[in-house]
Amino acid sequence: MARVIAISNQKGGVGKTTTAVNLSSCLAKSGQRVLLVDLDPQANAGSGLGVYPDQFEKSIYHVLIAEHPLAAIILPTQVENLSFAPAKQDLAGAELELVTMFGREVRLKEALEPILDSYDFIIIDTPPTLGLMTVNALTAADSVLIPLQSEYYAMEGLSQLVTTTTLIKKRLNPGLEREGILLTMFDKRNNLSSQVEAQIRQHFPDDVFKTVIPRNVRLSEAPSHGMPAILYDKMSTGSQAYWEFSQELLARYQPQKNARAPARSKSMARPLATHSFDHTEI
Ligand SMILES: Nc1ncnc2c1ncn2[C@@H]1O[C@H](COP(=O)(O)OP(=O)(O)OP(=O)(O)O)[C@@H](O)[C@H]1O
Ligand SMILES: [Mg+2]
């Protein structure tokens, strides 16, 4: 049964898609069967994998609006074990079209049900909004992974995300867990990054992944070559960091495979906090 992880933060440009593409690729390279679902009308995850709109006709739009089977839109990728459910820009219209539809928040959850056993991980990339796409992702997910950019105001808006997840837990998905916070675009030459990291770790002592993703130009170049970083430049610091991150995450579910990493079983994963974060402290 797949572990479904939604990557979410309504702040734009914090590394959601970069994390979705590279985490999925690294998990797949580790032998996991992975499906990456693009729920963002910007469709950046497709470019990151080298999958472009002229290569497919039906997309996640048809799954959400017309109840087209999800399995029928899934494409292979250049990474073995990694499949992709693509989006096109028409997905932007789905937000409005879904409003009057029955079961609008559970459309993705229902679409995923028949294929849960075909994958070990299903990773969902979401847009920088808290609209119906993100609500569908959080309703379908077992957990939410929050990329935070290592800069001041990193936690700005986090309280809105927590309010949304709390509401979703209450109304739509009581089992939703917090996978954790991933610090992205860390600049080790800049003291500010370290200060922000220290503050975030202090604020969320148990929720921040040990691995930190550095700012690395190879990570931003890779999508223009249509490749995940691990294929574009395996030895870059960015690729290595995402590899380490994937192993840290995997160790939670396969503790025996990586004895050095601290294990956290599914049942130990903590529920989402119900309080709001005070981002003025950061
Ligand atoms: N660690 C990194 N080092 C350098 N550049 C990065 C890093 N992570 C992401 N980027 C670049 O920063 C930009 C924003 O990243 P990304 O698209 O992953 O963010 P996002 O949260 O998905 O954005 P959006 O909210 O628009 O969906 C992209 O150009 C990406 O290539
Ligand atoms: Mg994105």
Tab-separated table of C-alpha atoms and ligand atoms in Angstrom:
chain	number	residue	atom	x	y	z
A	1	MET	CA	0.000	0.000	0.000
A	2	ALA	CA	1.504	3.294	-1.079
A	3	ARG	CA	2.446	6.016	1.363
A	4	VAL	CA	0.861	9.167	-0.101
A	5	ILE	CA	2.841	12.354	0.607
A	6	ALA	CA	1.593	15.815	-0.388
A	7	ILE	CA	4.301	18.451	-0.799
A	8	SER	CA	2.720	21.697	0.189
A	9	ASN	CA	3.418	25.312	1.079
A	10	GLN	CA	1.303	28.100	-0.312
A	11	LYS	CA	4.353	30.314	-0.412
A	12	GLY	CA	5.627	30.368	-3.997
A	13	GLY	CA	9.090	29.319	-5.101
A	14	VAL	CA	10.177	27.536	-1.920
A	15	GLY	CA	11.283	24.326	-3.643
A	16	LYS	CA	8.071	22.241	-3.698
A	17	THR	CA	8.488	21.055	-7.288
A	18	THR	CA	12.261	20.643	-7.012
A	19	THR	CA	11.647	18.493	-3.941
A	20	ALA	CA	8.815	16.539	-5.594
A	21	VAL	CA	10.894	15.702	-8.687
A	22	ASN	CA	14.139	14.919	-6.892
A	23	LEU	CA	12.669	13.065	-3.927
A	24	SER	CA	10.581	10.924	-6.298
A	25	SER	CA	13.607	10.190	-8.486
A	26	CYS	CA	15.831	9.276	-5.549
A	27	LEU	CA	13.179	7.005	-4.015
A	28	ALA	CA	12.733	5.321	-7.404
A	29	LYS	CA	16.512	4.925	-7.769
A	30	SER	CA	16.436	3.217	-4.376
A	31	GLY	CA	14.148	0.571	-5.851
A	32	GLN	CA	10.844	1.975	-4.594
A	33	ARG	CA	7.873	2.037	-6.957
A	34	VAL	CA	6.997	5.716	-7.138
A	35	LEU	CA	4.224	7.747	-8.756
A	36	LEU	CA	4.568	11.534	-8.931
A	37	VAL	CA	1.235	13.323	-9.365
A	38	ASP	CA	1.287	16.903	-10.661
A	39	LEU	CA	-1.592	18.911	-9.209
A	40	ASP	CA	-0.164	22.293	-10.223
A	41	PRO	CA	-1.469	24.004	-13.403
A	42	GLN	CA	2.033	25.469	-13.847
A	43	ALA	CA	3.004	21.863	-14.730
A	44	ASN	CA	6.605	22.396	-13.649
A	45	ALA	CA	7.053	18.826	-12.433
A	46	GLY	CA	6.608	17.613	-16.035
A	47	SER	CA	9.431	19.804	-17.315
A	48	GLY	CA	11.586	18.632	-14.425
A	49	LEU	CA	11.107	15.054	-15.624
A	50	GLY	CA	11.353	15.800	-19.336
A	51	VAL	CA	7.628	15.167	-19.940
A	52	TYR	CA	6.004	17.894	-22.050
A	53	PRO	CA	2.336	18.674	-22.910
A	54	ASP	CA	2.688	17.549	-26.540
A	55	GLN	CA	3.505	14.026	-25.312
A	56	PHE	CA	0.118	13.303	-23.776
A	57	GLU	CA	-3.517	14.092	-24.358
A	58	LYS	CA	-5.356	13.335	-21.144
A	59	SER	CA	-4.080	14.725	-17.857
A	60	ILE	CA	-4.990	15.014	-14.191
A	61	TYR	CA	-7.651	17.536	-15.261
A	62	HIS	CA	-9.679	14.738	-16.882
A	63	VAL	CA	-9.237	12.594	-13.785
A	64	LEU	CA	-10.606	15.295	-11.481
A	65	ILE	CA	-13.353	16.663	-13.724
A	66	ALA	CA	-14.462	13.719	-15.862
A	67	GLU	CA	-13.563	10.840	-13.514
A	68	HIS	CA	-11.208	9.493	-16.161
A	69	PRO	CA	-9.222	6.596	-14.592
A	70	LEU	CA	-5.927	7.801	-13.156
A	71	ALA	CA	-4.160	4.661	-14.386
A	72	ALA	CA	-4.993	5.696	-17.961
A	73	ILE	CA	-3.003	8.955	-17.802
A	74	ILE	CA	0.107	7.579	-16.094
A	75	LEU	CA	3.307	7.857	-18.121
A	76	PRO	CA	6.688	6.193	-17.684
A	77	THR	CA	9.711	8.472	-17.127
A	78	GLN	CA	13.409	8.202	-17.870
A	79	VAL	CA	13.914	7.106	-14.255
A	80	GLU	CA	13.268	3.412	-13.756
A	81	ASN	CA	10.448	2.753	-11.240
A	82	LEU	CA	9.206	6.339	-11.515
A	83	SER	CA	5.824	6.993	-13.127
A	84	PHE	CA	4.180	10.343	-13.649
A	85	ALA	CA	0.590	11.613	-13.712
A	86	PRO	CA	0.891	14.872	-15.680
A	87	ALA	CA	-0.939	18.215	-15.536
A	88	LYS	CA	-1.475	20.872	-18.178
A	89	GLN	CA	-2.361	24.512	-17.822
A	90	ASP	CA	-6.060	23.651	-18.246
A	91	LEU	CA	-5.923	22.412	-14.665
A	92	ALA	CA	-6.289	26.068	-13.619
A	93	GLY	CA	-9.907	25.859	-14.827
A	94	ALA	CA	-10.565	22.816	-12.653
A	95	GLU	CA	-10.541	24.985	-9.502
A	96	LEU	CA	-13.657	26.780	-10.761
A	97	GLU	CA	-15.310	23.829	-12.471
A	98	LEU	CA	-15.031	21.684	-9.355
A	99	VAL	CA	-16.748	24.227	-7.135
A	100	THR	CA	-20.234	23.083	-8.071
A	101	MET	CA	-19.364	19.395	-8.354
A	102	PHE	CA	-20.325	16.734	-5.867
A	103	GLY	CA	-17.419	15.363	-3.824
A	104	ARG	CA	-15.111	18.083	-5.078
A	105	GLU	CA	-12.578	17.654	-2.239
A	106	VAL	CA	-12.287	13.866	-2.493
A	107	ARG	CA	-11.844	13.489	-6.250
A	108	LEU	CA	-8.120	12.774	-6.090
A	109	LYS	CA	-8.480	10.474	-3.083
A	110	GLU	CA	-11.048	8.387	-4.957
A	111	ALA	CA	-8.939	8.362	-8.117
A	112	LEU	CA	-5.903	7.079	-6.199
A	113	GLU	CA	-7.720	4.251	-4.425
A	114	PRO	CA	-7.543	1.658	-7.250
A	115	ILE	CA	-3.801	2.133	-7.735
A	116	LEU	CA	-2.567	2.391	-4.134
A	117	ASP	CA	-1.233	-1.171	-4.202
A	118	SER	CA	0.790	-0.582	-7.355
A	119	TYR	CA	3.212	1.846	-5.668
A	120	ASP	CA	5.321	2.217	-2.539
A	121	PHE	CA	5.187	6.023	-2.598
A	122	ILE	CA	2.834	8.486	-4.261
A	123	ILE	CA	4.199	12.029	-4.153
A	124	ILE	CA	1.876	14.949	-4.949
A	125	ASP	CA	3.199	18.331	-6.098
A	126	THR	CA	0.799	21.161	-5.259
A	127	PRO	CA	0.433	24.778	-6.408
A	128	PRO	CA	1.316	27.808	-4.245
A	129	THR	CA	-2.294	28.304	-3.157
A	130	LEU	CA	-4.616	26.762	-0.614
A	131	GLY	CA	-7.375	26.219	-3.190
A	132	LEU	CA	-9.153	23.042	-4.214
A	133	MET	CA	-6.054	21.416	-5.736
A	134	THR	CA	-4.207	21.618	-2.427
A	135	VAL	CA	-7.346	20.545	-0.553
A	136	ASN	CA	-7.617	17.489	-2.846
A	137	ALA	CA	-3.937	16.691	-2.246
A	138	LEU	CA	-4.216	16.974	1.542
A	139	THR	CA	-7.428	14.937	1.566
A	140	ALA	CA	-5.799	12.144	-0.445
A	141	ALA	CA	-2.530	12.159	1.516
A	142	ASP	CA	-1.246	10.193	4.476
A	143	SER	CA	1.080	13.064	5.308
A	144	VAL	CA	2.197	16.546	4.353
A	145	LEU	CA	5.811	17.473	3.653
A	146	ILE	CA	6.531	21.196	3.934
A	147	PRO	CA	9.557	22.675	2.153
A	148	LEU	CA	10.716	25.879	3.851
A	149	GLN	CA	13.196	28.224	2.258
A	150	SER	CA	16.088	28.989	4.633
A	151	GLU	CA	15.524	32.735	4.839
A	152	TYR	CA	13.769	35.287	6.977
A	153	TYR	CA	9.971	35.088	6.747
A	154	ALA	CA	10.354	31.380	5.970
A	155	MET	CA	7.426	30.692	8.232
A	156	GLU	CA	5.339	33.498	6.867
A	157	GLY	CA	1.984	32.039	5.930
A	158	LEU	CA	2.699	28.735	7.639
A	159	SER	CA	-0.146	29.428	10.049
A	160	GLN	CA	-2.581	29.456	7.088
A	161	LEU	CA	-1.289	26.067	5.946
A	162	VAL	CA	-1.702	24.728	9.469
A	163	THR	CA	-5.234	26.129	9.685
A	164	THR	CA	-6.090	24.438	6.378
A	165	THR	CA	-4.569	21.101	7.384
A	166	THR	CA	-6.345	21.271	10.746
A	167	LEU	CA	-9.672	21.820	8.979
A	168	ILE	CA	-8.964	18.996	6.549
A	169	LYS	CA	-8.092	16.690	9.437
A	170	LYS	CA	-11.326	17.571	11.158
A	171	ARG	CA	-13.646	17.336	8.160
A	172	LEU	CA	-12.050	15.215	5.444
A	173	ASN	CA	-8.944	13.296	6.446
A	174	PRO	CA	-8.584	12.552	10.175
A	175	GLY	CA	-5.469	10.431	9.573
A	176	LEU	CA	-3.410	13.213	7.987
A	177	GLU	CA	0.051	13.298	9.528
A	178	ARG	CA	2.928	15.682	9.370
A	179	GLU	CA	5.799	14.108	7.419
A	180	GLY	CA	8.038	17.010	8.361
A	181	ILE	CA	9.668	20.267	7.359
A	182	LEU	CA	12.484	20.266	4.800
A	183	LEU	CA	14.822	23.248	4.769
A	184	THR	CA	15.649	24.202	1.184
A	185	MET	CA	17.978	26.637	-0.602
A	186	PHE	CA	20.337	26.740	2.346
A	187	ASP	CA	23.326	29.003	1.789
A	188	LYS	CA	26.162	27.935	4.045
A	189	ARG	CA	28.185	31.095	3.318
A	190	ASN	CA	25.377	33.179	4.689
A	191	ASN	CA	25.007	33.409	8.475
A	192	LEU	CA	21.351	34.176	8.021
A	193	SER	CA	20.638	30.671	6.727
A	194	SER	CA	22.202	29.156	9.851
A	195	GLN	CA	20.304	31.501	12.141
A	196	VAL	CA	17.034	30.695	10.433
A	197	GLU	CA	17.783	26.965	10.605
A	198	ALA	CA	18.530	27.203	14.341
A	199	GLN	CA	15.299	29.105	14.972
A	200	ILE	CA	13.151	26.731	12.965
A	201	ARG	CA	14.681	23.691	14.672
A	202	GLN	CA	14.059	25.314	18.044
A	203	HIS	CA	10.474	26.097	17.124
A	204	PHE	CA	9.731	22.640	15.698
A	205	PRO	CA	12.179	20.394	17.547
A	206	ASP	CA	10.810	17.100	16.212
A	207	ASP	CA	9.610	18.078	12.779
A	208	VAL	CA	12.589	19.295	10.810
A	209	PHE	CA	14.472	16.754	8.710
A	210	LYS	CA	18.144	16.360	9.576
A	211	THR	CA	19.055	16.717	5.905
A	212	VAL	CA	19.139	20.292	4.625
A	213	ILE	CA	19.012	21.058	0.884
A	214	PRO	CA	21.712	23.570	-0.109
A	215	ARG	CA	21.287	26.293	-2.686
A	216	ASN	CA	22.895	24.664	-5.697
A	217	VAL	CA	22.824	25.893	-9.273
A	218	ARG	CA	22.728	22.331	-10.665
A	219	LEU	CA	19.293	21.880	-9.074
A	220	SER	CA	17.973	24.924	-10.934
A	221	GLU	CA	19.689	23.978	-14.223
A	222	ALA	CA	18.472	20.384	-14.328
A	223	PRO	CA	14.814	21.177	-15.279
A	224	SER	CA	15.917	23.123	-18.368
A	225	HIS	CA	17.556	19.877	-19.523
A	226	GLY	CA	14.392	17.939	-18.675
A	227	MET	CA	16.153	15.806	-16.104
A	228	PRO	CA	16.015	15.267	-12.374
A	229	ALA	CA	19.267	16.382	-10.755
A	230	ILE	CA	20.332	12.829	-10.037
A	231	LEU	CA	20.505	12.166	-13.801
A	232	TYR	CA	21.783	15.609	-14.764
A	233	ASP	CA	24.665	15.758	-12.277
A	234	LYS	CA	24.727	12.939	-9.781
A	235	MET	CA	27.754	14.293	-7.908
A	236	SER	CA	26.443	17.830	-7.357
A	237	THR	CA	25.801	18.898	-3.769
A	238	GLY	CA	22.116	19.314	-4.641
A	239	SER	CA	21.754	15.745	-5.934
A	240	GLN	CA	23.624	14.359	-2.979
A	241	ALA	CA	21.439	16.270	-0.536
A	242	TYR	CA	18.236	14.989	-2.146
A	243	TRP	CA	19.671	11.469	-2.117
A	244	GLU	CA	20.450	11.803	1.607
A	245	PHE	CA	16.985	13.209	2.223
A	246	SER	CA	15.348	10.296	0.394
A	247	GLN	CA	17.320	7.838	2.535
A	248	GLU	CA	16.359	9.691	5.730
A	249	LEU	CA	12.706	9.459	4.725
A	250	LEU	CA	12.967	5.845	3.605
A	251	ALA	CA	14.562	4.838	6.905
A	252	ARG	CA	11.264	5.672	8.621
A	253	TYR	CA	9.500	3.005	6.650
A	254	GLN	CA	12.337	0.517	6.196
A	255	PRO	CA	14.402	0.895	9.363
A	256	GLN	CA	16.363	-2.302	8.755
A	257	LYS	CA	17.740	-1.010	5.457
A	258	ASN	CA	19.544	1.928	6.991
A	259	ALA	CA	20.541	1.190	10.526
A	260	ARG	CA	22.354	4.500	11.037
A	261	ALA	CA	19.383	6.720	10.460
A	262	PRO	CA	16.871	7.139	13.277
A	263	ALA	CA	13.804	5.069	12.559
A	264	ARG	CA	10.296	6.368	12.959
A	265	SER	CA	7.490	4.010	12.214
A	266	LYS	CA	4.258	5.155	10.616
A	267	SER	CA	2.411	4.725	13.861
A	268	MET	CA	4.884	6.982	15.659
A	269	ALA	CA	4.364	9.839	13.257
A	270	ARG	CA	2.786	12.624	15.230
A	271	PRO	CA	-0.540	14.170	14.380
A	272	LEU	CA	-0.552	17.684	13.018
A	273	ALA	CA	-0.446	20.401	15.626
A	274	THR	CA	-3.735	22.122	16.156
A	275	HIS	CA	-2.239	25.454	17.228
A	276	SER	CA	-1.242	28.224	14.875
A	277	PHE	CA	2.400	29.048	14.376
A	278	ASP	CA	3.535	32.495	15.359
A	279	HIS	CA	5.680	33.415	12.396
A	280	THR	CA	6.616	36.752	13.900
A	281	GLU	CA	9.147	34.855	16.025
A	282	ILE	CA	11.202	34.042	12.943
B	1	LIG	N1	18.133	24.121	-3.609
B	1	LIG	C1	18.022	24.930	-4.671
B	1	LIG	N2	19.105	25.581	-5.151
B	1	LIG	C2	19.006	26.420	-6.218
B	1	LIG	N3	17.880	26.673	-6.858
B	1	LIG	C3	16.751	26.043	-6.420
B	1	LIG	C4	16.766	25.152	-5.314
B	1	LIG	N4	15.509	24.684	-5.114
B	1	LIG	C5	14.749	25.271	-6.054
B	1	LIG	N5	15.485	26.092	-6.834
B	1	LIG	C6	14.991	26.934	-7.935
B	1	LIG	O1	14.122	27.907	-7.362
B	1	LIG	C7	12.968	28.095	-8.174
B	1	LIG	C8	11.713	27.723	-7.382
B	1	LIG	O2	11.790	26.346	-7.065
B	1	LIG	P1	10.521	25.387	-7.239
B	1	LIG	O3	9.928	25.571	-8.591
B	1	LIG	O4	10.929	24.030	-6.839
B	1	LIG	O5	9.571	26.018	-6.140
B	1	LIG	P2	8.004	25.789	-5.943
B	1	LIG	O6	7.747	25.926	-4.480
B	1	LIG	O7	7.571	24.550	-6.602
B	1	LIG	O8	7.411	27.029	-6.747
B	1	LIG	P3	5.846	27.291	-7.038
B	1	LIG	O9	5.282	27.764	-5.742
B	1	LIG	O10	5.838	28.341	-8.117
B	1	LIG	O11	5.262	25.982	-7.482
B	1	LIG	C9	13.181	27.238	-9.407
B	1	LIG	O12	13.766	28.008	-10.398
B	1	LIG	C10	14.159	26.161	-8.933
B	1	LIG	O13	14.953	25.653	-9.993
B	2	MG	MG	6.063	24.228	-8.037
